[in-house]
mmCIF file of C-alpha atoms in Angstrom:
data_model
loop_
_atom_site.group_PDB
_atom_site.id
_atom_site.type_symbol
_atom_site.label_atom_id
_atom_site.label_comp_id
_atom_site.label_asym_id
_atom_site.label_seq_id
_atom_site.Cartn_x
_atom_site.Cartn_y
_atom_site.Cartn_z
ATOM 1 C CA MET A 105 78.953 126.118 54.590
ATOM 2 C CA HIS A 106 77.709 124.568 57.934
ATOM 3 C CA ARG A 107 80.214 126.470 60.189
ATOM 4 C CA ARG A 108 79.546 130.066 58.846
ATOM 5 C CA THR A 109 77.098 131.604 60.992
ATOM 6 C CA VAL A 110 78.881 134.928 60.580
ATOM 7 C CA LEU A 111 78.677 138.513 61.855
ATOM 8 C CA LYS A 112 80.097 140.190 58.680
ATOM 9 C CA GLY A 113 82.952 142.562 59.379
ATOM 10 C CA ALA A 114 82.797 141.804 63.304
ATOM 11 C CA LEU A 115 86.002 142.792 65.132
ATOM 12 C CA ALA A 116 86.534 141.662 68.676
ATOM 13 C CA ALA A 117 89.446 142.571 70.991
ATOM 14 C CA SER A 118 90.191 141.211 74.329
ATOM 15 C CA ALA A 119 89.542 143.233 77.594
ATOM 16 C CA LEU A 120 93.010 142.536 78.724
ATOM 17 C CA PRO A 121 95.437 145.477 78.739
ATOM 18 C CA SER A 122 97.423 145.595 75.481
ATOM 19 C CA VAL A 123 101.266 145.896 74.974
ATOM 20 C CA VAL A 124 102.112 148.399 72.342
ATOM 21 C CA ARG A 125 104.081 146.657 69.560
ATOM 22 C CA ALA A 126 106.788 148.193 67.329
ATOM 23 C CA GLN A 127 105.110 146.863 64.344
ATOM 24 C CA GLY A 128 102.296 149.327 64.767
ATOM 25 C CA ARG A 129 99.219 146.927 64.845
ATOM 26 C CA ASP A 130 98.059 143.750 66.919
ATOM 27 C CA LEU A 131 98.097 140.515 65.426
ATOM 28 C CA THR A 132 94.803 139.810 63.586
ATOM 29 C CA VAL A 133 93.466 136.166 63.364
ATOM 30 C CA VAL A 134 90.373 135.507 61.009
ATOM 31 C CA SER A 135 88.200 132.570 61.429
ATOM 32 C CA TRP A 136 84.600 131.481 60.623
ATOM 33 C CA GLY A 137 82.493 133.192 63.375
ATOM 34 C CA GLY A 138 79.537 131.530 65.150
ATOM 35 C CA ALA A 139 79.818 128.806 67.721
ATOM 36 C CA TYR A 140 83.193 127.677 66.325
ATOM 37 C CA GLN A 141 84.753 131.015 66.761
ATOM 38 C CA ASP A 142 83.256 131.197 70.122
ATOM 39 C CA ALA A 143 84.867 128.045 71.036
ATOM 40 C CA GLN A 144 88.261 129.199 69.598
ATOM 41 C CA ARG A 145 88.117 132.400 71.607
ATOM 42 C CA GLU A 146 87.755 130.495 74.921
ATOM 43 C CA VAL A 147 90.407 127.788 74.232
ATOM 44 C CA TYR A 148 92.879 129.495 71.875
ATOM 45 C CA PHE A 149 92.571 133.337 71.676
ATOM 46 C CA ARG A 150 92.135 134.454 75.253
ATOM 47 C CA PRO A 151 94.755 131.901 76.743
ATOM 48 C CA PHE A 152 97.247 132.976 74.133
ATOM 49 C CA GLN A 153 96.786 136.673 75.252
ATOM 50 C CA GLN A 154 97.150 135.872 78.611
ATOM 51 C CA ALA A 155 100.249 133.509 78.180
ATOM 52 C CA THR A 156 101.915 136.275 75.907
ATOM 53 C CA ARG A 157 100.590 139.336 77.567
ATOM 54 C CA THR A 158 99.957 140.689 73.978
ATOM 55 C CA ARG A 159 96.624 141.653 72.222
ATOM 56 C CA LEU A 160 94.969 139.655 69.587
ATOM 57 C CA LEU A 161 92.332 140.959 67.328
ATOM 58 C CA GLU A 162 89.596 138.837 65.674
ATOM 59 C CA GLU A 163 87.732 139.044 62.481
ATOM 60 C CA THR A 164 85.287 136.733 60.788
ATOM 61 C CA TRP A 165 84.984 135.853 57.089
ATOM 62 C CA ASP A 166 82.796 133.919 54.802
ATOM 63 C CA GLY A 167 85.646 132.404 52.684
ATOM 64 C CA GLY A 168 86.530 132.715 49.067
ATOM 65 C CA ILE A 169 89.816 132.871 47.360
ATOM 66 C CA GLY A 170 88.830 136.105 45.890
ATOM 67 C CA VAL A 171 88.824 137.882 49.233
ATOM 68 C CA LEU A 172 92.366 136.726 49.931
ATOM 69 C CA ARG A 173 93.541 137.855 46.283
ATOM 70 C CA SER A 174 92.028 141.458 46.735
ATOM 71 C CA ARG A 175 93.558 141.841 50.083
ATOM 72 C CA ILE A 176 96.984 141.024 48.989
ATOM 73 C CA ALA A 177 96.597 143.009 45.732
ATOM 74 C CA SER A 178 95.741 146.006 47.539
ATOM 75 C CA GLY A 179 98.963 146.280 49.462
ATOM 76 C CA ALA A 180 96.922 147.195 52.549
ATOM 77 C CA ASN A 181 96.057 143.769 53.981
ATOM 78 C CA THR A 182 95.448 143.914 57.756
ATOM 79 C CA TRP A 183 94.968 140.029 58.148
ATOM 80 C CA ASP A 184 97.881 137.879 59.543
ATOM 81 C CA VAL A 185 96.535 134.444 60.494
ATOM 82 C CA VAL A 186 93.467 133.108 58.437
ATOM 83 C CA GLN A 187 91.640 129.793 58.715
ATOM 84 C CA VAL A 188 91.195 128.734 55.302
ATOM 85 C CA GLU A 189 89.342 125.644 53.594
ATOM 86 C CA SER A 190 91.343 123.046 51.774
ATOM 87 C CA GLU A 191 90.636 124.379 48.267
ATOM 88 C CA GLU A 192 91.688 127.924 49.448
ATOM 89 C CA LEU A 193 94.884 126.492 50.799
ATOM 90 C CA LEU A 194 95.784 124.835 47.651
ATOM 91 C CA ILE A 195 94.972 127.841 45.149
ATOM 92 C CA GLY A 196 96.534 130.504 47.511
ATOM 93 C CA ALA A 197 99.680 128.467 47.833
ATOM 94 C CA ASP A 198 99.884 128.214 44.018
ATOM 95 C CA GLU A 199 99.283 131.964 43.840
ATOM 96 C CA GLY A 200 101.825 133.018 46.299
ATOM 97 C CA LEU A 201 99.175 134.460 48.731
ATOM 98 C CA PHE A 202 100.586 132.807 51.990
ATOM 99 C CA GLU A 203 103.866 132.826 53.540
ATOM 100 C CA PRO A 204 105.736 129.437 53.556
ATOM 101 C CA MET A 205 105.246 127.706 56.796
ATOM 102 C CA ASP A 206 108.155 127.823 59.207
ATOM 103 C CA TRP A 207 107.514 124.185 60.614
ATOM 104 C CA ALA A 208 110.551 124.460 63.079
ATOM 105 C CA ALA A 209 109.024 127.507 64.558
ATOM 106 C CA ILE A 210 105.847 125.901 65.410
ATOM 107 C CA GLY A 211 107.115 122.621 66.756
ATOM 108 C CA GLY A 212 108.044 120.621 63.635
ATOM 109 C CA ARG A 213 106.138 118.565 61.096
ATOM 110 C CA ASP A 214 106.156 115.377 63.220
ATOM 111 C CA ALA A 215 104.266 117.179 65.981
ATOM 112 C CA TYR A 216 101.252 116.888 63.648
ATOM 113 C CA ILE A 217 99.094 114.124 61.840
ATOM 114 C CA PRO A 218 100.484 113.886 58.401
ATOM 115 C CA GLU A 219 97.350 115.180 56.904
ATOM 116 C CA ALA A 220 97.690 118.573 58.615
ATOM 117 C CA VAL A 221 101.309 119.268 57.091
ATOM 118 C CA ASN A 222 101.557 121.536 54.163
ATOM 119 C CA ASP A 223 104.280 123.766 53.002
ATOM 120 C CA HIS A 224 102.046 126.879 53.283
ATOM 121 C CA GLY A 225 99.744 125.949 56.115
ATOM 122 C CA VAL A 226 99.207 123.785 59.070
ATOM 123 C CA GLY A 227 95.908 121.835 59.848
ATOM 124 C CA ALA A 228 93.377 123.380 62.254
ATOM 125 C CA ILE A 229 90.419 121.010 62.183
ATOM 126 C CA LEU A 230 89.028 117.850 60.470
ATOM 127 C CA TYR A 231 85.414 117.264 59.672
ATOM 128 C CA SER A 232 83.684 114.370 57.930
ATOM 129 C CA PHE A 233 81.046 113.552 55.627
ATOM 130 C CA ILE A 234 79.138 110.649 57.202
ATOM 131 C CA ILE A 235 76.126 108.512 57.109
ATOM 132 C CA ALA A 236 73.420 109.219 59.632
ATOM 133 C CA TYR A 237 70.070 107.864 60.751
ATOM 134 C CA ASP A 238 67.613 108.156 63.487
ATOM 135 C CA ARG A 239 67.746 105.255 65.947
ATOM 136 C CA ALA A 240 64.176 106.210 67.032
ATOM 137 C CA ARG A 241 62.911 105.104 63.560
ATOM 138 C CA MET A 242 65.475 102.615 62.430
ATOM 139 C CA ALA A 243 66.594 99.992 65.026
ATOM 140 C CA THR A 244 69.206 98.435 62.878
ATOM 141 C CA GLY A 245 70.835 100.920 60.247
ATOM 142 C CA PRO A 246 73.463 100.552 57.496
ATOM 143 C CA THR A 247 77.167 100.031 58.143
ATOM 144 C CA ASN A 248 78.645 101.293 54.822
ATOM 145 C CA TRP A 249 78.126 103.061 51.525
ATOM 146 C CA ALA A 250 76.697 99.715 49.896
ATOM 147 C CA ASP A 251 74.036 99.589 52.663
ATOM 148 C CA PHE A 252 73.343 103.289 52.056
ATOM 149 C CA PHE A 253 72.587 102.531 48.465
ATOM 150 C CA ASP A 254 70.475 99.476 49.275
ATOM 151 C CA THR A 255 66.931 100.671 49.073
ATOM 152 C CA ALA A 256 65.578 97.165 49.266
ATOM 153 C CA ARG A 257 67.239 96.374 52.716
ATOM 154 C CA PHE A 258 66.669 100.021 53.869
ATOM 155 C CA PRO A 259 63.853 101.642 52.242
ATOM 156 C CA GLY A 260 63.203 105.344 52.422
ATOM 157 C CA LYS A 261 64.503 108.616 51.018
ATOM 158 C CA ARG A 262 68.266 109.283 51.129
ATOM 159 C CA GLY A 263 69.665 112.824 51.852
ATOM 160 C CA MET A 264 72.739 113.699 49.682
ATOM 161 C CA ARG A 265 74.724 116.887 49.032
ATOM 162 C CA LYS A 266 73.649 118.501 45.747
ATOM 163 C CA GLY A 267 76.780 118.271 43.606
ATOM 164 C CA PRO A 268 79.161 115.857 42.142
ATOM 165 C CA LYS A 269 81.816 116.433 45.007
ATOM 166 C CA THR A 270 81.644 113.736 47.572
ATOM 167 C CA THR A 271 78.568 112.202 45.898
ATOM 168 C CA LEU A 272 80.723 110.559 43.257
ATOM 169 C CA GLU A 273 83.176 109.127 45.604
ATOM 170 C CA MET A 274 80.372 107.635 47.670
ATOM 171 C CA ALA A 275 78.803 105.935 44.611
ATOM 172 C CA LEU A 276 82.080 104.477 43.732
ATOM 173 C CA MET A 277 82.686 103.119 47.240
ATOM 174 C CA ALA A 278 79.121 101.615 47.321
ATOM 175 C CA ASP A 279 79.846 99.906 44.205
ATOM 176 C CA GLY A 280 82.879 98.240 45.888
ATOM 177 C CA VAL A 281 85.867 100.629 44.861
ATOM 178 C CA PRO A 282 88.323 100.741 47.889
ATOM 179 C CA PRO A 283 88.981 104.194 49.076
ATOM 180 C CA ALA A 284 92.841 104.253 47.845
ATOM 181 C CA GLN A 285 91.428 103.777 44.313
ATOM 182 C CA VAL A 286 88.668 106.118 44.165
ATOM 183 C CA TYR A 287 90.171 109.026 42.638
ATOM 184 C CA GLN A 288 92.386 107.084 40.131
ATOM 185 C CA LEU A 289 89.199 105.537 38.838
ATOM 186 C CA LEU A 290 87.142 108.742 39.049
ATOM 187 C CA GLY A 291 89.779 110.203 36.842
ATOM 188 C CA THR A 292 88.668 107.971 33.935
ATOM 189 C CA PRO A 293 85.552 108.339 31.708
ATOM 190 C CA ALA A 294 84.819 104.652 32.758
ATOM 191 C CA GLY A 295 84.971 105.457 36.376
ATOM 192 C CA VAL A 296 82.696 108.600 35.995
ATOM 193 C CA ASP A 297 80.323 106.322 34.139
ATOM 194 C CA ARG A 298 80.311 103.749 36.813
ATOM 195 C CA ALA A 299 79.626 106.237 39.640
ATOM 196 C CA PHE A 300 76.474 107.619 37.571
ATOM 197 C CA ARG A 301 75.177 104.130 36.840
ATOM 198 C CA LYS A 302 75.224 103.449 40.791
ATOM 199 C CA LEU A 303 73.268 106.715 41.476
ATOM 200 C CA ASP A 304 70.981 105.869 38.714
ATOM 201 C CA GLY A 305 69.761 102.941 40.919
ATOM 202 C CA MET A 306 68.324 104.949 43.750
ATOM 203 C CA LYS A 307 67.866 108.515 42.031
ATOM 204 C CA ALA A 308 64.117 108.376 42.795
ATOM 205 C CA ASP A 309 64.871 107.995 46.274
ATOM 206 C CA ILE A 310 67.401 110.845 46.717
ATOM 207 C CA ALA A 311 66.532 114.241 48.415
ATOM 208 C CA TRP A 312 69.143 116.820 47.641
ATOM 209 C CA PHE A 313 70.358 119.206 50.548
ATOM 210 C CA GLU A 314 72.154 122.446 49.809
ATOM 211 C CA ARG A 315 72.856 123.582 53.474
ATOM 212 C CA GLY A 316 74.539 121.723 56.271
ATOM 213 C CA SER A 317 71.398 122.335 58.603
ATOM 214 C CA GLN A 318 69.158 120.345 56.422
ATOM 215 C CA PRO A 319 69.986 116.694 57.009
ATOM 216 C CA PRO A 320 69.467 116.719 60.890
ATOM 217 C CA GLN A 321 66.350 118.596 60.214
ATOM 218 C CA TRP A 322 65.196 115.862 57.722
ATOM 219 C CA LEU A 323 66.162 113.080 59.968
ATOM 220 C CA ALA A 324 64.097 114.727 62.879
ATOM 221 C CA ALA A 325 61.088 115.151 60.891
ATOM 222 C CA GLY A 326 61.317 111.702 59.336
ATOM 223 C CA GLU A 327 61.545 113.195 55.594
ATOM 224 C CA VAL A 328 64.556 110.914 54.999
ATOM 225 C CA ALA A 329 65.654 107.467 56.342
ATOM 226 C CA LEU A 330 69.203 107.864 55.793
ATOM 227 C CA THR A 331 71.493 110.994 55.034
ATOM 228 C CA VAL A 332 74.796 112.084 54.317
ATOM 229 C CA ALA A 333 75.654 114.815 56.732
ATOM 230 C CA TYR A 334 78.558 116.779 58.391
ATOM 231 C CA ASN A 335 79.472 114.906 61.615
ATOM 232 C CA GLY A 336 79.390 117.862 63.607
ATOM 233 C CA ARG A 337 75.940 118.641 62.689
ATOM 234 C CA ILE A 338 74.673 115.310 63.817
ATOM 235 C CA SER A 339 76.729 115.423 67.218
ATOM 236 C CA ALA A 340 75.411 118.863 67.921
ATOM 237 C CA ALA A 341 71.745 117.468 67.330
ATOM 238 C CA ASN A 342 72.309 114.787 69.749
ATOM 239 C CA ALA A 343 73.961 116.948 72.321
ATOM 240 C CA THR A 344 71.738 120.070 72.120
ATOM 241 C CA ASP A 345 68.342 118.731 70.827
ATOM 242 C CA GLY A 346 68.285 115.298 72.557
ATOM 243 C CA ARG A 347 68.367 113.405 69.499
ATOM 244 C CA ASN A 348 69.470 109.739 68.994
ATOM 245 C CA PHE A 349 71.117 109.888 65.801
ATOM 246 C CA ALA A 350 73.588 107.292 64.716
ATOM 247 C CA ILE A 351 76.790 108.068 62.837
ATOM 248 C CA VAL A 352 78.346 105.588 60.481
ATOM 249 C CA TRP A 353 82.103 106.384 60.098
ATOM 250 C CA THR A 354 82.958 103.576 57.636
ATOM 251 C CA ASN A 355 84.553 105.160 54.604
ATOM 252 C CA ASN A 356 83.684 108.666 55.769
ATOM 253 C CA ILE A 357 85.134 111.308 53.576
ATOM 254 C CA PHE A 358 87.199 113.975 55.464
ATOM 255 C CA THR A 359 88.782 117.212 54.797
ATOM 256 C CA LEU A 360 90.700 119.618 56.833
ATOM 257 C CA ASP A 361 90.638 123.463 57.403
ATOM 258 C CA SER A 362 94.158 124.991 57.765
ATOM 259 C CA TRP A 363 95.950 128.046 59.429
ATOM 260 C CA VAL A 364 97.737 130.192 56.931
ATOM 261 C CA ILE A 365 99.879 133.255 57.307
ATOM 262 C CA MET A 366 99.210 135.981 54.812
ATOM 263 C CA LYS A 367 101.917 137.049 52.477
ATOM 264 C CA GLY A 368 104.047 139.963 53.753
ATOM 265 C CA SER A 369 102.434 139.936 57.263
ATOM 266 C CA PRO A 370 104.511 142.324 59.490
ATOM 267 C CA ASN A 371 103.448 140.111 62.464
ATOM 268 C CA LYS A 372 104.851 136.750 61.003
ATOM 269 C CA ALA A 373 106.947 136.259 64.084
ATOM 270 C CA ARG A 374 104.046 136.533 66.352
ATOM 271 C CA ALA A 375 101.767 134.638 64.010
ATOM 272 C CA LEU A 376 104.193 131.838 64.465
ATOM 273 C CA GLU A 377 104.014 132.096 67.981
ATOM 274 C CA PHE A 378 100.267 132.016 68.003
ATOM 275 C CA LEU A 379 100.555 128.675 65.808
ATOM 276 C CA LYS A 380 102.901 127.139 68.078
ATOM 277 C CA PHE A 381 100.678 127.965 71.041
ATOM 278 C CA VAL A 382 97.406 126.489 69.611
ATOM 279 C CA GLY A 383 99.344 123.587 68.111
ATOM 280 C CA GLN A 384 100.176 122.219 71.557
ATOM 281 C CA PRO A 385 98.234 118.899 72.143
ATOM 282 C CA GLU A 386 97.236 119.973 75.617
ATOM 283 C CA ILE A 387 95.717 123.194 74.195
ATOM 284 C CA GLN A 388 94.121 121.370 71.112
ATOM 285 C CA ALA A 389 92.445 118.831 73.359
ATOM 286 C CA THR A 390 90.442 121.553 74.984
ATOM 287 C CA LEU A 391 88.538 122.213 71.673
ATOM 288 C CA PRO A 392 86.555 119.082 70.824
ATOM 289 C CA PRO A 393 84.617 119.229 74.267
ATOM 290 C CA LYS A 394 83.386 122.612 73.156
ATOM 291 C CA ILE A 395 82.549 121.706 69.298
ATOM 292 C CA PRO A 396 82.906 118.241 67.772
ATOM 293 C CA TYR A 397 85.658 118.577 65.192
ATOM 294 C CA GLY A 398 89.029 116.704 64.965
ATOM 295 C CA VAL A 399 92.200 118.514 65.709
ATOM 296 C CA THR A 400 95.668 117.948 64.272
ATOM 297 C CA ALA A 401 98.233 117.726 67.001
ATOM 298 C CA LYS A 402 99.554 114.311 67.729
ATOM 299 C CA GLY A 403 98.997 113.288 71.293
ATOM 300 C CA VAL A 404 95.427 114.826 71.612
ATOM 301 C CA ASN A 405 93.651 111.467 71.404
ATOM 302 C CA GLU A 406 95.191 110.330 74.381
ATOM 303 C CA ARG A 407 93.951 113.345 76.299
ATOM 304 C CA LEU A 408 90.279 112.982 75.422
ATOM 305 C CA PRO A 409 87.636 110.968 77.001
ATOM 306 C CA ALA A 410 86.951 107.847 74.996
ATOM 307 C CA GLU A 411 83.234 108.637 74.541
ATOM 308 C CA LEU A 412 84.266 112.052 73.079
ATOM 309 C CA LEU A 413 87.071 110.669 70.904
ATOM 310 C CA ALA A 414 84.425 108.094 69.459
ATOM 311 C CA ASN A 415 82.451 110.813 67.621
ATOM 312 C CA LEU A 416 85.356 112.665 66.063
ATOM 313 C CA PRO A 417 86.835 112.272 62.636
ATOM 314 C CA THR A 418 90.213 111.761 64.090
ATOM 315 C CA ALA A 419 89.544 108.721 66.282
ATOM 316 C CA PRO A 420 91.930 105.873 65.136
ATOM 317 C CA GLN A 421 88.890 103.598 64.248
ATOM 318 C CA ASN A 422 87.123 106.475 62.466
ATOM 319 C CA ILE A 423 90.050 107.641 60.252
ATOM 320 C CA ALA A 424 91.275 104.249 59.536
ATOM 321 C CA SER A 425 89.002 103.546 56.636
ATOM 322 C CA ALA A 426 88.411 107.116 55.581
ATOM 323 C CA LEU A 427 88.805 108.792 52.236
ATOM 324 C CA GLN A 428 90.456 112.221 52.277
ATOM 325 C CA LEU A 429 88.713 114.545 49.870
ATOM 326 C CA SER A 430 91.024 115.474 46.777
ATOM 327 C CA ASP A 431 91.185 119.200 46.254
ATOM 328 C CA ARG A 432 93.555 118.844 43.397
ATOM 329 C CA PHE A 433 91.107 116.423 41.625
ATOM 330 C CA TRP A 434 88.112 118.866 42.073
ATOM 331 C CA LEU A 435 90.186 121.871 41.121
ATOM 332 C CA ASP A 436 90.774 120.124 37.875
ATOM 333 C CA ASN A 437 87.513 118.472 37.227
ATOM 334 C CA LEU A 438 84.715 120.345 39.172
ATOM 335 C CA ASP A 439 83.367 122.293 36.224
ATOM 336 C CA ARG A 440 83.186 119.438 33.907
ATOM 337 C CA LEU A 441 81.553 116.945 36.317
ATOM 338 C CA THR A 442 79.240 119.735 37.821
ATOM 339 C CA GLN A 443 77.935 120.181 34.342
ATOM 340 C CA ARG A 444 77.376 116.440 33.789
ATOM 341 C CA PHE A 445 75.904 116.213 37.156
ATOM 342 C CA ASN A 446 73.366 118.930 36.630
ATOM 343 C CA THR A 447 72.277 117.470 33.401
ATOM 344 C CA TRP A 448 71.785 113.916 35.141
ATOM 345 C CA VAL A 449 69.700 115.500 37.999
ATOM 346 C CA SER A 450 67.501 117.291 35.529
ATOM 347 C CA ARG A 451 66.684 114.435 33.390
#
């Protein structure tokens, strides 16, 4: 996953004086490490410690529902608040790994965008799968998925994520299916057939990527003309590498990471205090300038410069036509569709 440049087992503590708590251990918050957690430390973790005069411990992880299962099963879990991907939220909630979210304690459901609200978690960030191209090589680029699949108008290789998830959704939207109807259609044999037929039309022009770092590298090298990419990777290439990559937001596919509280946490009250703090719009508004992810509190957009907001999944014009990735659909269908996808790729 593109956000997981992780120091395994890393544990960081603030240099601030600690307050000894009756619970016997400090609040432990777990995230993805790397540049993302560096930004969280600056805008969330240290300010929370300063505001509450308490100590917060950090850990990093690589994800995976099995890690969370084993921690709860051991009876010796030391994690309190964990950032999870949307699939982990869904499975963990079903399996009782997380505390129910006390929405009243963190500002109320109405304080957040609807997509961030779950009975067992609160959305932390949004990121999107978008179309990208290099303006230095292509003066006029595509405007939607139909254009992306049109190799006559826009010749050249296409970078796509290797796997059926997101790929089939893009194929159906390229074939004219409105986002609101994608999963209903994809849940039928006819819809799956239709998606693969659309992919057939440009199969010879697809380069399959397996790491989030590959699309911007391929664009920079001219190895692909157009590519699917994580929006943050493209924004980062423009900001740090001086690239002039365009992002096409039409019908982008977005998903969320969420904060959860581990079941049985002795620090539940402080965990909720932390979530309330990082859920404030004035606090969340300090994250996107550090790293280009959308955040989830209502009222953040008004606090961001227009040029910054335009490159976030949560900008009104970007989310208006977007499709939210359906984790429930993929939990039910991933094995079956992966088998078909792998057979199709190998033919």
